[in-house]
PDB file of C-alpha atoms in Angstrom:
ATOM      1  CA  MET A   1      95.071 -64.241 -48.538  1.00 47.00           C
ATOM      2  CA  ALA A   2      91.659 -65.348 -49.458  1.00 44.00           C
ATOM      3  CA  GLU A   3      91.154 -66.876 -46.023  1.00 45.00           C
ATOM      4  CA  GLN A   4      92.222 -63.618 -44.395  1.00 45.00           C
ATOM      5  CA  GLU A   5      89.704 -61.668 -46.425  1.00 45.00           C
ATOM      6  CA  LYS A   6      86.967 -64.131 -45.480  1.00 44.00           C
ATOM      7  CA  THR A   7      87.937 -63.774 -41.882  1.00 46.00           C
ATOM      8  CA  GLN A   8      87.756 -59.950 -42.088  1.00 50.00           C
ATOM      9  CA  GLU A   9      84.421 -60.171 -43.842  1.00 51.00           C
ATOM     10  CA  ALA A  10      83.094 -62.426 -41.103  1.00 47.00           C
ATOM     11  CA  VAL A  11      84.384 -60.032 -38.451  1.00 43.00           C
ATOM     12  CA  SER A  12      82.818 -57.100 -40.246  1.00 52.00           C
ATOM     13  CA  GLN A  13      79.577 -59.002 -40.578  1.00 55.00           C
ATOM     14  CA  GLU A  14      79.614 -59.828 -36.876  1.00 56.00           C
ATOM     15  CA  GLU A  15      80.411 -56.223 -35.927  1.00 55.00           C
ATOM     16  CA  PHE A  16      77.557 -55.069 -38.157  1.00 49.00           C
ATOM     17  CA  GLU A  17      75.147 -57.455 -36.505  1.00 58.00           C
ATOM     18  CA  GLN A  18      76.322 -56.340 -33.072  1.00 57.00           C
ATOM     19  CA  GLU A  19      75.794 -52.717 -34.023  1.00 54.00           C
ATOM     20  CA  GLU A  20      72.302 -53.509 -35.291  1.00 55.00           C
ATOM     21  CA  THR A  21      71.520 -55.434 -32.117  1.00 56.00           C
ATOM     22  CA  GLN A  22      72.835 -52.566 -30.001  1.00 56.00           C
ATOM     23  CA  ALA A  23      70.806 -50.057 -32.000  1.00 49.00           C
ATOM     24  CA  ALA A  24      67.725 -52.216 -31.636  1.00 48.00           C
ATOM     25  CA  ASP A  25      68.344 -52.475 -27.885  1.00 51.00           C
ATOM     26  CA  GLU A  26      68.785 -48.696 -27.697  1.00 54.00           C
ATOM     27  CA  ASN A  27      65.557 -48.189 -29.646  1.00 51.00           C
ATOM     28  CA  THR A  28      63.797 -50.592 -27.334  1.00 51.00           C
ATOM     29  CA  VAL A  29      65.116 -48.729 -24.274  1.00 45.00           C
ATOM     30  CA  GLU A  30      64.073 -45.417 -25.802  1.00 53.00           C
ATOM     31  CA  ASP A  31      60.634 -46.800 -26.592  1.00 54.00           C
ATOM     32  CA  SER A  32      60.371 -48.158 -23.074  1.00 53.00           C
ATOM     33  CA  GLN A  33      61.406 -44.787 -21.675  1.00 58.00           C
ATOM     34  CA  GLU A  34      58.887 -43.007 -23.898  1.00 59.00           C
ATOM     35  CA  GLU A  35      56.182 -45.449 -22.864  1.00 57.00           C
ATOM     36  CA  ALA A  36      57.111 -44.951 -19.223  1.00 53.00           C
ATOM     37  CA  GLU A  37      57.092 -41.180 -19.644  1.00 59.00           C
ATOM     38  CA  GLY A  38      53.715 -41.405 -21.440  1.00 55.00           C
ATOM     39  CA  ALA A  39      52.316 -43.592 -18.693  1.00 53.00           C
ATOM     40  CA  GLU A  40      53.615 -41.145 -16.098  1.00 60.00           C
ATOM     41  CA  GLU A  41      52.041 -38.255 -17.975  1.00 61.00           C
ATOM     42  CA  ASN A  42      48.781 -40.189 -18.201  1.00 58.00           C
ATOM     43  CA  ARG A  43      48.939 -40.888 -14.483  1.00 62.00           C
ATOM     44  CA  GLU A  44      49.594 -37.208 -13.791  1.00 59.00           C
ATOM     45  CA  GLU A  45      46.722 -36.227 -16.092  1.00 57.00           C
ATOM     46  CA  ASP A  46      44.456 -38.772 -14.404  1.00 57.00           C
ATOM     47  CA  ALA A  47      45.520 -37.522 -10.991  1.00 51.00           C
ATOM     48  CA  CYS A  48      44.948 -33.917 -12.094  1.00 53.00           C
ATOM     49  CA  GLY A  49      41.564 -34.860 -13.533  1.00 54.00           C
ATOM     50  CA  GLN A  50      40.631 -36.698 -10.357  1.00 58.00           C
ATOM     51  CA  GLU A  51      41.759 -33.708  -8.290  1.00 57.00           C
ATOM     52  CA  ASN A  52      39.712 -31.356 -10.467  1.00 56.00           C
ATOM     53  CA  SER A  53      36.775 -33.722 -10.176  1.00 57.00           C
ATOM     54  CA  ASP A  54      37.156 -33.823  -6.405  1.00 58.00           C
ATOM     55  CA  GLU A  55      37.402 -30.031  -6.280  1.00 61.00           C
ATOM     56  CA  ALA A  56      34.312 -29.714  -8.492  1.00 57.00           C
ATOM     57  CA  SER A  57      32.428 -32.184  -6.309  1.00 59.00           C
ATOM     58  CA  GLU A  58      33.506 -30.378  -3.165  1.00 63.00           C
ATOM     59  CA  LYS A  59      32.505 -27.010  -4.664  1.00 63.00           C
ATOM     60  CA  ALA A  60      29.158 -28.427  -5.734  1.00 59.00           C
ATOM     61  CA  GLY A  61      28.640 -29.779  -2.227  1.00 58.00           C
ATOM     62  CA  ASP A  62      29.537 -26.397  -0.722  1.00 60.00           C
ATOM     63  CA  ASP A  63      27.164 -24.620  -3.132  1.00 60.00           C
ATOM     64  CA  LYS A  64      24.405 -27.051  -2.273  1.00 60.00           C
ATOM     65  CA  LYS A  65      25.073 -26.587   1.429  1.00 61.00           C
ATOM     66  CA  LYS A  66      25.047 -22.796   1.018  1.00 58.00           C
ATOM     67  CA  LYS A  67      21.795 -22.980  -0.939  1.00 59.00           C
ATOM     68  CA  GLY A  68      20.289 -25.195   1.760  1.00 62.00           C
ATOM     69  CA  VAL A  69      21.322 -22.766   4.528  1.00 55.00           C
ATOM     70  CA  PHE A  70      20.081 -19.779   2.502  1.00 60.00           C
ATOM     71  CA  GLY A  71      16.786 -21.548   1.804  1.00 62.00           C
ATOM     72  CA  LYS A  72      16.293 -22.266   5.505  1.00 69.00           C
ATOM     73  CA  LYS A  73      17.055 -18.649   6.390  1.00 71.00           C
ATOM     74  CA  LYS A  74      14.640 -17.442   3.704  1.00 72.00           C
ATOM     75  CA  ASP A  75      11.884 -19.757   4.946  1.00 78.00           C
ATOM     76  CA  LYS A  76      12.424 -18.559   8.524  1.00 82.00           C
ATOM     77  CA  ARG A  77      12.369 -14.925   7.407  1.00 84.00           C
ATOM     78  CA  ASP A  78       9.144 -15.522   5.462  1.00 83.00           C
ATOM     79  CA  GLU A  79       7.571 -17.100   8.545  1.00 84.00           C
ATOM     80  CA  GLN A  80       8.605 -14.110  10.663  1.00 86.00           C
ATOM     81  CA  ILE A  81       7.181 -11.682   8.080  1.00 87.00           C
ATOM     82  CA  GLU A  82       3.910 -13.620   7.951  1.00 87.00           C
ATOM     83  CA  GLU A  83       3.718 -13.716  11.752  1.00 87.00           C
ATOM     84  CA  LEU A  84       4.358  -9.969  12.051  1.00 88.00           C
ATOM     85  CA  THR A  85       1.828  -9.235   9.294  1.00 89.00           C
ATOM     86  CA  ASP A  86      -0.812 -11.345  11.036  1.00 89.00           C
ATOM     87  CA  ARG A  87      -0.064  -9.633  14.359  1.00 88.00           C
ATOM     88  CA  LEU A  88      -0.380  -6.214  12.709  1.00 88.00           C
ATOM     89  CA  ARG A  89      -3.727  -7.160  11.154  1.00 90.00           C
ATOM     90  CA  ARG A  90      -5.071  -8.361  14.499  1.00 91.00           C
ATOM     91  CA  GLN A  91      -3.897  -5.183  16.234  1.00 89.00           C
ATOM     92  CA  MET A  92      -5.492  -3.042  13.522  1.00 90.00           C
ATOM     93  CA  ALA A  93      -8.766  -4.986  13.875  1.00 89.00           C
ATOM     94  CA  GLU A  94      -8.645  -4.587  17.658  1.00 90.00           C
ATOM     95  CA  PHE A  95      -7.952  -0.870  17.301  1.00 87.00           C
ATOM     96  CA  ASP A  96     -10.843  -0.500  14.835  1.00 89.00           C
ATOM     97  CA  ASN A  97     -13.178  -2.299  17.248  1.00 90.00           C
ATOM     98  CA  PHE A  98     -11.907  -0.120  20.090  1.00 86.00           C
ATOM     99  CA  ARG A  99     -12.490   3.028  18.029  1.00 89.00           C
ATOM    100  CA  LYS A 100     -16.037   1.961  17.117  1.00 89.00           C
ATOM    101  CA  ARG A 101     -16.798   1.016  20.720  1.00 87.00           C
ATOM    102  CA  THR A 102     -15.385   4.320  21.965  1.00 86.00           C
ATOM    103  CA  ASP A 103     -17.376   6.312  19.409  1.00 86.00           C
ATOM    104  CA  LYS A 104     -20.530   4.451  20.422  1.00 83.00           C
ATOM    105  CA  GLU A 105     -19.868   5.084  24.113  1.00 83.00           C
ATOM    106  CA  LYS A 106     -19.191   8.759  23.416  1.00 82.00           C
ATOM    107  CA  SER A 107     -22.433   9.006  21.433  1.00 80.00           C
ATOM    108  CA  GLN A 108     -24.342   7.299  24.225  1.00 76.00           C
ATOM    109  CA  MET A 109     -22.791   9.599  26.832  1.00 80.00           C
ATOM    110  CA  TYR A 110     -23.650  12.616  24.704  1.00 77.00           C
ATOM    111  CA  ASP A 111     -27.227  11.402  24.271  1.00 78.00           C
ATOM    112  CA  MET A 112     -27.522  10.770  28.014  1.00 81.00           C
ATOM    113  CA  GLY A 113     -26.253  14.262  28.759  1.00 81.00           C
ATOM    114  CA  ALA A 114     -28.570  15.808  26.178  1.00 84.00           C
ATOM    115  CA  THR A 115     -31.531  13.810  27.520  1.00 87.00           C
ATOM    116  CA  GLY A 116     -30.820  15.074  31.022  1.00 87.00           C
ATOM    117  CA  VAL A 117     -30.773  18.693  29.843  1.00 89.00           C
ATOM    118  CA  ILE A 118     -33.986  18.227  27.824  1.00 91.00           C
ATOM    119  CA  GLU A 119     -35.773  16.676  30.815  1.00 90.00           C
ATOM    120  CA  LYS A 120     -34.947  19.784  32.835  1.00 91.00           C
ATOM    121  CA  LEU A 121     -36.211  22.063  30.050  1.00 91.00           C
ATOM    122  CA  LEU A 122     -39.566  20.317  29.638  1.00 93.00           C
ATOM    123  CA  PRO A 123     -41.143  21.863  32.770  1.00 92.00           C
ATOM    124  CA  VAL A 124     -40.159  25.301  31.429  1.00 91.00           C
ATOM    125  CA  ILE A 125     -41.890  24.482  28.141  1.00 92.00           C
ATOM    126  CA  ASP A 126     -44.952  23.298  30.049  1.00 92.00           C
ATOM    127  CA  SER A 127     -45.015  26.592  31.937  1.00 91.00           C
ATOM    128  CA  PHE A 128     -44.803  28.563  28.699  1.00 89.00           C
ATOM    129  CA  GLU A 129     -47.698  26.571  27.206  1.00 90.00           C
ATOM    130  CA  ARG A 130     -49.861  26.974  30.323  1.00 90.00           C
ATOM    131  CA  GLY A 131     -49.068  30.691  30.486  1.00 89.00           C
ATOM    132  CA  LEU A 132     -49.947  31.254  26.823  1.00 89.00           C
ATOM    133  CA  ALA A 133     -53.149  29.243  27.208  1.00 88.00           C
ATOM    134  CA  ALA A 134     -54.153  31.387  30.217  1.00 88.00           C
ATOM    135  CA  VAL A 135     -53.838  34.706  28.347  1.00 87.00           C
ATOM    136  CA  PRO A 136     -57.323  36.213  27.901  1.00 88.00           C
ATOM    137  CA  GLU A 137     -58.561  36.498  24.339  1.00 85.00           C
ATOM    138  CA  GLU A 138     -58.619  40.325  24.477  1.00 85.00           C
ATOM    139  CA  GLU A 139     -54.966  40.444  25.617  1.00 84.00           C
ATOM    140  CA  LYS A 140     -53.443  38.042  23.049  1.00 81.00           C
ATOM    141  CA  GLY A 141     -52.493  40.946  20.808  1.00 82.00           C
ATOM    142  CA  SER A 142     -50.604  42.723  23.561  1.00 87.00           C
ATOM    143  CA  GLY A 143     -46.845  43.146  23.425  1.00 87.00           C
ATOM    144  CA  PHE A 144     -46.322  40.965  26.485  1.00 86.00           C
ATOM    145  CA  ALA A 145     -48.316  38.029  25.081  1.00 87.00           C
ATOM    146  CA  GLU A 146     -46.624  38.289  21.677  1.00 90.00           C
ATOM    147  CA  GLY A 147     -43.190  38.421  23.347  1.00 90.00           C
ATOM    148  CA  MET A 148     -43.964  35.295  25.357  1.00 89.00           C
ATOM    149  CA  ASP A 149     -45.171  33.507  22.226  1.00 90.00           C
ATOM    150  CA  LYS A 150     -42.009  34.437  20.285  1.00 92.00           C
ATOM    151  CA  ILE A 151     -39.781  33.154  23.090  1.00 91.00           C
ATOM    152  CA  TYR A 152     -41.749  29.902  23.209  1.00 92.00           C
ATOM    153  CA  ARG A 153     -41.518  29.415  19.439  1.00 92.00           C
ATOM    154  CA  GLN A 154     -37.780  30.169  19.487  1.00 93.00           C
ATOM    155  CA  LEU A 155     -37.257  27.599  22.248  1.00 91.00           C
ATOM    156  CA  MET A 156     -39.228  24.944  20.350  1.00 92.00           C
ATOM    157  CA  THR A 157     -37.280  25.676  17.144  1.00 93.00           C
ATOM    158  CA  MET A 158     -33.991  25.245  19.002  1.00 91.00           C
ATOM    159  CA  LEU A 159     -35.123  21.933  20.493  1.00 91.00           C
ATOM    160  CA  GLY A 160     -36.332  20.723  17.088  1.00 92.00           C
ATOM    161  CA  GLU A 161     -32.929  21.461  15.545  1.00 92.00           C
ATOM    162  CA  ALA A 162     -31.338  19.479  18.404  1.00 89.00           C
ATOM    163  CA  GLY A 163     -33.506  16.448  17.589  1.00 91.00           C
ATOM    164  CA  VAL A 164     -36.361  16.951  20.074  1.00 93.00           C
ATOM    165  CA  THR A 165     -39.864  16.359  18.681  1.00 93.00           C
ATOM    166  CA  PRO A 166     -43.292  16.177  20.353  1.00 93.00           C
ATOM    167  CA  ILE A 167     -45.018  12.780  20.428  1.00 94.00           C
ATOM    168  CA  GLU A 168     -48.216  12.676  18.357  1.00 90.00           C
ATOM    169  CA  THR A 169     -51.277  11.803  20.420  1.00 90.00           C
ATOM    170  CA  GLU A 170     -54.848  12.858  19.611  1.00 83.00           C
ATOM    171  CA  GLY A 171     -56.521  10.591  17.072  1.00 84.00           C
ATOM    172  CA  LYS A 172     -53.604   8.110  17.227  1.00 88.00           C
ATOM    173  CA  GLU A 173     -53.802   4.571  18.527  1.00 90.00           C
ATOM    174  CA  PHE A 174     -52.525   4.127  22.043  1.00 91.00           C
ATOM    175  CA  ASP A 175     -48.910   2.892  22.178  1.00 92.00           C
ATOM    176  CA  PRO A 176     -47.557   1.979  25.621  1.00 91.00           C
ATOM    177  CA  ASN A 177     -44.021   2.652  24.382  1.00 93.00           C
ATOM    178  CA  LEU A 178     -44.946   6.303  23.747  1.00 93.00           C
ATOM    179  CA  HIS A 179     -48.048   7.037  25.794  1.00 93.00           C
ATOM    180  CA  ASN A 180     -49.053   6.847  29.436  1.00 93.00           C
ATOM    181  CA  ALA A 181     -52.815   6.277  29.806  1.00 91.00           C
ATOM    182  CA  VAL A 182     -54.162   7.914  32.973  1.00 90.00           C
ATOM    183  CA  MET A 183     -57.864   7.915  32.077  1.00 88.00           C
ATOM    184  CA  HIS A 184     -60.405   5.973  29.989  1.00 86.00           C
ATOM    185  CA  VAL A 185     -63.559   7.450  28.490  1.00 86.00           C
ATOM    186  CA  GLU A 186     -66.484   6.129  26.518  1.00 84.00           C
ATOM    187  CA  ASP A 187     -66.633   7.771  23.131  1.00 79.00           C
ATOM    188  CA  GLU A 188     -68.510   6.074  20.307  1.00 77.00           C
ATOM    189  CA  SER A 189     -67.032   8.455  17.762  1.00 79.00           C
ATOM    190  CA  LEU A 190     -63.572   7.029  18.422  1.00 80.00           C
ATOM    191  CA  GLY A 191     -62.333   3.509  17.939  1.00 79.00           C
ATOM    192  CA  GLU A 192     -61.048   1.254  20.687  1.00 83.00           C
ATOM    193  CA  ASN A 193     -57.696   2.246  22.202  1.00 86.00           C
ATOM    194  CA  VAL A 194     -57.707   5.564  20.368  1.00 89.00           C
ATOM    195  CA  ILE A 195     -56.381   8.596  22.246  1.00 90.00           C
ATOM    196  CA  ALA A 196     -59.212  11.000  23.018  1.00 88.00           C
ATOM    197  CA  GLU A 197     -57.232  13.774  24.716  1.00 88.00           C
ATOM    198  CA  GLU A 198     -53.653  14.747  25.580  1.00 91.00           C
ATOM    199  CA  LEU A 199     -53.181  15.796  29.195  1.00 91.00           C
ATOM    200  CA  GLN A 200     -49.418  16.376  29.096  1.00 92.00           C
ATOM    201  CA  LYS A 201     -47.232  16.533  26.026  1.00 93.00           C
ATOM    202  CA  GLY A 202     -44.530  13.914  25.615  1.00 94.00           C
ATOM    203  CA  TYR A 203     -41.237  14.305  23.743  1.00 95.00           C
ATOM    204  CA  LEU A 204     -38.718  12.231  21.814  1.00 94.00           C
ATOM    205  CA  TYR A 205     -35.008  12.875  21.565  1.00 93.00           C
ATOM    206  CA  LYS A 206     -34.078  11.259  18.261  1.00 87.00           C
ATOM    207  CA  ASP A 207     -35.557   7.754  18.794  1.00 86.00           C
ATOM    208  CA  THR A 208     -35.496   7.849  22.597  1.00 89.00           C
ATOM    209  CA  VAL A 209     -38.530   8.732  24.694  1.00 92.00           C
ATOM    210  CA  VAL A 210     -37.602  11.587  27.001  1.00 93.00           C
ATOM    211  CA  ARG A 211     -41.078  11.798  28.495  1.00 94.00           C
ATOM    212  CA  HIS A 212     -44.183   9.762  27.780  1.00 93.00           C
ATOM    213  CA  SER A 213     -47.363  11.572  26.836  1.00 94.00           C
ATOM    214  CA  MET A 214     -50.087  11.553  29.477  1.00 92.00           C
ATOM    215  CA  VAL A 215     -53.287  10.781  27.624  1.00 93.00           C
ATOM    216  CA  LYS A 216     -56.990   9.918  27.950  1.00 90.00           C
ATOM    217  CA  VAL A 217     -57.869   6.760  25.978  1.00 91.00           C
ATOM    218  CA  ALA A 218     -61.313   6.046  24.536  1.00 87.00           C
ATOM    219  CA  ASN A 219     -63.285   2.873  25.348  1.00 74.00           C
TER     220      ASN A 219
END
């Protein structure tokens, strides 16, 4: 009886040890499975992180490429704007020069036309002056002589307003740019190259000589 109980106890002890071994094996398998699952999750997380990193790198590369293309387009557009601005400035300068040149040519043409008209009027003025000088002293108060004098003065006023002025002569030093010497006289009361007498009146239109004065120069 005692031996039977010992035998049962031994069997129970062996069964208990087997159960513990089996439980330990199951725990080990579970731990291994958990470790495997954890490793798999880590691999998936690493793969996901790598994928995100690749996507971020690719996006950064695309952004950089876009910025590079945009920068090149901007630089090209700036060059075109600068080129067009420079072309506009040159055209404006050329137009301004053309306008000034045209205005100068118009002014010169106007002056040439005016000079031509004045040259044709000068003989008429000479005739008026000779006619008034020929009026006898006793007839200078007559209506005819006064009418002639008024017309002459009106004509000279009109020419003066247009820029025509007589050239000064008597008592002035001879100037070949203004005077035409046709005679020389000895006159001790006058200095050398001083105009002694005006033979024909000369005229200026602004700063241009329309007709030189014909003069008699002393010494």
